[in-house]
CSV table of C-alpha atoms in Angstrom, one decimal:
chain,number,residue,atom,x,y,z
A,1,UNK,CA,-14.3,-41.7,0.9
A,2,UNK,CA,-17.6,-39.8,0.3
A,3,UNK,CA,-17.7,-38.6,3.9
A,4,UNK,CA,-14.0,-37.5,3.7
A,5,UNK,CA,-14.8,-35.7,0.4
A,6,UNK,CA,-17.7,-33.8,1.9
A,7,UNK,CA,-15.7,-32.9,5.0
A,8,UNK,CA,-12.7,-31.7,2.9
A,9,UNK,CA,-15.0,-29.4,0.8
A,10,UNK,CA,-16.9,-28.2,3.9
A,11,UNK,CA,-13.7,-27.4,5.9
A,12,UNK,CA,-12.2,-25.7,2.9
A,13,UNK,CA,-15.2,-23.4,2.7
A,14,UNK,CA,-15.0,-22.8,6.5
A,15,UNK,CA,-11.3,-22.1,6.2
A,16,UNK,CA,-11.8,-19.6,3.4
A,17,UNK,CA,-14.5,-17.8,5.4
A,18,UNK,CA,-12.3,-17.7,8.5
A,19,UNK,CA,-9.4,-16.4,6.5
A,20,UNK,CA,-11.6,-13.7,5.0
A,21,UNK,CA,-12.6,-12.5,8.5
A,22,UNK,CA,-8.9,-12.6,9.6
A,23,UNK,CA,-7.9,-10.4,6.7
A,24,UNK,CA,-10.8,-8.0,7.4
A,25,UNK,CA,-9.3,-7.6,10.9
A,26,UNK,CA,-5.8,-7.2,9.5
A,27,UNK,CA,-7.0,-4.4,7.2
A,28,UNK,CA,-8.6,-2.6,10.2
A,29,UNK,CA,-5.5,-3.1,12.3
A,30,UNK,CA,-3.2,-1.9,9.5
A,31,UNK,CA,-5.4,1.2,8.8
A,32,UNK,CA,-5.3,2.1,12.5
A,33,UNK,CA,-1.6,1.5,12.7
A,34,UNK,CA,-1.9,-0.7,15.7
A,35,UNK,CA,1.6,-2.1,15.1
A,36,UNK,CA,3.1,1.2,16.3
A,37,UNK,CA,2.2,0.4,19.9
A,38,UNK,CA,4.5,-2.6,19.7
A,39,UNK,CA,7.4,-0.7,18.3
A,40,UNK,CA,7.1,-2.6,15.0
A,41,UNK,CA,7.8,-1.1,11.6
A,42,UNK,CA,4.6,-2.4,9.9
A,43,UNK,CA,1.6,-4.7,10.2
A,44,UNK,CA,3.6,-7.4,8.4
A,45,UNK,CA,6.4,-7.3,10.9
A,46,UNK,CA,3.8,-7.5,13.8
A,47,UNK,CA,2.1,-10.5,12.2
A,48,UNK,CA,5.4,-12.2,11.7
A,49,UNK,CA,6.2,-11.6,15.4
A,50,UNK,CA,2.9,-12.3,17.1
A,51,UNK,CA,1.3,-14.8,14.7
A,52,UNK,CA,4.3,-16.8,13.6
A,53,UNK,CA,4.0,-15.9,10.0
A,54,UNK,CA,7.1,-15.7,7.7
A,55,UNK,CA,7.6,-12.1,6.7
A,56,UNK,CA,6.8,-12.8,3.1
A,57,UNK,CA,3.5,-14.5,4.0
A,58,UNK,CA,2.7,-11.7,6.4
A,59,UNK,CA,3.3,-9.1,3.7
A,60,UNK,CA,1.1,-10.9,1.2
A,61,UNK,CA,-1.7,-11.1,3.7
A,62,UNK,CA,-1.5,-7.4,4.4
A,63,UNK,CA,-1.5,-6.7,0.6
A,64,UNK,CA,-4.5,-8.9,0.1
A,65,UNK,CA,-6.3,-7.4,3.1
A,66,UNK,CA,-5.8,-3.8,1.7
A,67,UNK,CA,-6.9,-4.8,-1.8
A,68,UNK,CA,-10.1,-6.4,-0.6
A,69,UNK,CA,-11.3,-3.2,1.0
A,70,UNK,CA,-11.7,-1.9,-2.6
A,71,UNK,CA,-13.2,-5.1,-4.0
A,72,UNK,CA,-16.5,-5.7,-2.2
A,73,UNK,CA,-17.8,-8.4,-4.5
A,74,UNK,CA,-14.7,-10.5,-4.2
A,75,UNK,CA,-14.6,-9.9,-0.5
A,76,UNK,CA,-18.2,-11.1,-0.1
A,77,UNK,CA,-17.6,-14.3,-2.0
A,78,UNK,CA,-14.5,-14.9,0.1
A,79,UNK,CA,-16.4,-14.4,3.3
A,80,UNK,CA,-19.1,-16.8,2.1
A,81,UNK,CA,-16.4,-19.4,1.5
A,82,UNK,CA,-17.0,-19.5,-2.2
A,83,UNK,CA,-13.4,-18.5,-3.1
A,84,UNK,CA,-10.2,-19.8,-1.5
A,85,UNK,CA,-7.5,-17.6,-0.2
A,86,UNK,CA,-5.2,-18.9,-3.0
A,87,UNK,CA,-7.7,-17.6,-5.6
A,88,UNK,CA,-8.3,-14.3,-3.8
A,89,UNK,CA,-4.6,-13.7,-3.5
A,90,UNK,CA,-4.2,-14.2,-7.2
A,91,UNK,CA,-7.0,-12.0,-8.5
A,92,UNK,CA,-6.2,-9.2,-6.1
A,93,UNK,CA,-3.1,-8.6,-8.1
A,94,UNK,CA,-5.1,-7.6,-11.1
A,95,UNK,CA,-8.7,-6.8,-10.1
A,96,UNK,CA,-10.0,-3.3,-9.5
A,97,UNK,CA,-13.4,-1.9,-8.4
A,98,UNK,CA,-14.6,-1.6,-12.0
A,99,UNK,CA,-14.2,-5.3,-12.8
A,100,UNK,CA,-14.7,-6.7,-9.3
A,101,UNK,CA,-17.6,-8.9,-10.3
A,102,UNK,CA,-16.0,-10.2,-13.5
A,103,UNK,CA,-12.9,-11.5,-11.6
A,104,UNK,CA,-15.2,-13.1,-9.0
A,105,UNK,CA,-17.0,-15.0,-11.8
A,106,UNK,CA,-13.7,-16.0,-13.5
A,107,UNK,CA,-12.3,-17.2,-10.1
A,108,UNK,CA,-15.5,-19.2,-9.4
A,109,UNK,CA,-15.3,-21.1,-12.7
A,110,UNK,CA,-11.6,-21.7,-13.1
A,111,UNK,CA,-9.4,-24.1,-11.3
A,112,UNK,CA,-6.6,-22.7,-9.2
A,113,UNK,CA,-4.0,-23.6,-11.8
A,114,UNK,CA,-6.1,-22.1,-14.6
A,115,UNK,CA,-6.6,-18.9,-12.6
A,116,UNK,CA,-2.9,-18.5,-12.0
A,117,UNK,CA,-2.3,-18.7,-15.8
A,118,UNK,CA,-5.0,-16.2,-16.5
A,119,UNK,CA,-3.7,-13.7,-13.9
A,120,UNK,CA,-0.1,-14.2,-15.1
A,121,UNK,CA,-1.1,-13.4,-18.7
A,122,UNK,CA,-3.1,-10.3,-17.6
A,123,UNK,CA,-0.2,-9.1,-15.4
A,124,UNK,CA,2.3,-9.4,-18.3
A,125,UNK,CA,0.0,-7.3,-20.4
A,126,UNK,CA,-0.4,-4.7,-17.7
A,127,UNK,CA,3.4,-4.6,-17.1
A,128,UNK,CA,4.0,-3.9,-20.8
A,129,UNK,CA,1.5,-1.1,-20.7
A,130,UNK,CA,2.9,0.2,-17.4
A,131,UNK,CA,6.5,0.2,-18.8
A,132,UNK,CA,5.4,2.1,-21.8
A,133,UNK,CA,3.5,4.7,-19.7
A,134,UNK,CA,6.5,4.9,-17.3
A,135,UNK,CA,8.9,5.7,-20.2
A,136,UNK,CA,6.5,8.4,-21.4
A,137,UNK,CA,6.2,9.9,-18.0
A,138,UNK,CA,10.0,9.9,-17.5
A,139,UNK,CA,10.5,11.7,-20.8
A,140,UNK,CA,8.1,14.5,-19.6
A,141,UNK,CA,10.1,15.2,-16.4
A,142,UNK,CA,10.8,18.9,-15.8
A,143,UNK,CA,12.2,21.3,-13.2
A,144,UNK,CA,11.5,25.0,-13.7
A,145,UNK,CA,12.3,28.1,-11.6
A,146,UNK,CA,10.4,31.4,-11.7
A,147,UNK,CA,10.5,34.7,-9.8
A,148,UNK,CA,7.3,36.2,-8.4
A,149,UNK,CA,6.3,39.8,-8.1
A,150,UNK,CA,6.3,39.6,-4.3
A,151,UNK,CA,10.0,38.9,-4.2
A,152,UNK,CA,9.7,35.2,-3.6
A,153,UNK,CA,10.7,32.5,-6.1
A,154,UNK,CA,9.2,29.2,-7.1
A,155,UNK,CA,10.6,25.8,-8.2
A,156,UNK,CA,8.1,23.6,-10.0
A,157,UNK,CA,9.0,19.9,-10.4
A,158,UNK,CA,7.1,17.6,-12.7
A,159,UNK,CA,8.3,14.0,-12.6
A,160,UNK,CA,7.2,10.4,-12.3
A,161,UNK,CA,5.4,9.7,-9.1
A,162,UNK,CA,8.1,7.4,-7.6
A,163,UNK,CA,10.6,10.2,-8.1
A,164,UNK,CA,8.4,12.8,-6.4
A,165,UNK,CA,7.7,10.3,-3.6
A,166,UNK,CA,11.4,9.8,-3.0
A,167,UNK,CA,12.1,13.6,-2.9
A,168,UNK,CA,9.1,14.3,-0.7
A,169,UNK,CA,9.9,11.5,1.7
A,170,UNK,CA,13.4,12.9,2.1
A,171,UNK,CA,12.0,16.4,2.9
A,172,UNK,CA,9.5,14.9,5.4
A,173,UNK,CA,12.3,13.0,7.1
A,174,UNK,CA,14.5,16.0,7.5
A,175,UNK,CA,11.6,18.2,8.6
A,176,UNK,CA,10.9,15.6,11.3
A,177,UNK,CA,14.5,15.7,12.3
A,178,UNK,CA,14.4,19.5,12.5
A,179,UNK,CA,11.4,19.3,14.8
A,180,UNK,CA,13.0,16.6,17.0
A,181,UNK,CA,16.2,18.7,17.3
A,182,UNK,CA,14.2,21.7,18.4
A,183,UNK,CA,12.2,19.7,20.9
A,184,UNK,CA,15.3,18.1,22.4
A,185,UNK,CA,14.9,17.7,26.1
A,186,UNK,CA,12.9,20.9,26.4
A,187,UNK,CA,9.6,19.1,26.9
A,188,UNK,CA,7.9,21.4,24.4
A,189,UNK,CA,5.2,20.0,22.2
A,190,UNK,CA,5.9,19.2,18.6
A,191,UNK,CA,2.9,21.3,17.6
A,192,UNK,CA,4.4,24.3,19.4
A,193,UNK,CA,7.6,24.0,17.4
A,194,UNK,CA,5.7,23.6,14.1
A,195,UNK,CA,3.6,26.7,14.8
A,196,UNK,CA,6.7,28.7,15.9
A,197,UNK,CA,8.4,27.8,12.6
A,198,UNK,CA,5.4,29.0,10.5
A,199,UNK,CA,3.8,25.6,9.9
A,200,UNK,CA,4.7,22.3,8.4
A,201,UNK,CA,4.8,23.6,4.8
A,202,UNK,CA,7.5,26.1,5.8
A,203,UNK,CA,9.4,23.4,7.7
A,204,UNK,CA,9.5,21.3,4.5
A,205,UNK,CA,11.0,24.3,2.7
A,206,UNK,CA,13.7,24.5,5.4
A,207,UNK,CA,14.2,20.8,4.9
A,208,UNK,CA,14.9,21.2,1.2
A,209,UNK,CA,17.4,23.9,1.9
A,210,UNK,CA,19.0,21.7,4.5
A,211,UNK,CA,19.3,18.8,2.0
A,212,UNK,CA,20.8,21.1,-0.6
A,213,UNK,CA,23.4,22.5,1.9
A,214,UNK,CA,24.4,18.9,2.7
């Protein structure tokens, strides 16, 4: 039983180190958008297809891989086999660069179950703070129009980030469609179309108008 115990502990450390290297590569692959070459929608989808992961598991690995790039102390302990993937997955939900070493120490000294409870309590507290901040941000939303001396006009929108992200994504999508429609089967380069239409910023303006006319 002593030999089995030693081997279990040893293999667990080796498995953690190997997983850390795997996630390091996943982060690189994700950052370089290698999945696009396989006509996939994301790194998670590619992992699910090529590595046999469930989509949920693949998404979690991509999330952890991305988080570890900003958590060098935790990442180093993970690579050294000191922290299991289970612990790293938990603390990457709450850790940031400023408290990287503190969460590393907590994870080292807590059992997996204890760490889950600690992380859960911290997340609940952060969620309460986030909800309060979100309500305040929502109450400050504004859309204002002004006329400039050069004959142009401006619309200024101040809103929660997710609202702006949604609006901006819609404009980007329609701008892309306008470019694709102009390219058609002409064989012309997208860059040529963008320059011809006064640049991407101007095309986004056209996209907003197109959305409004719809």
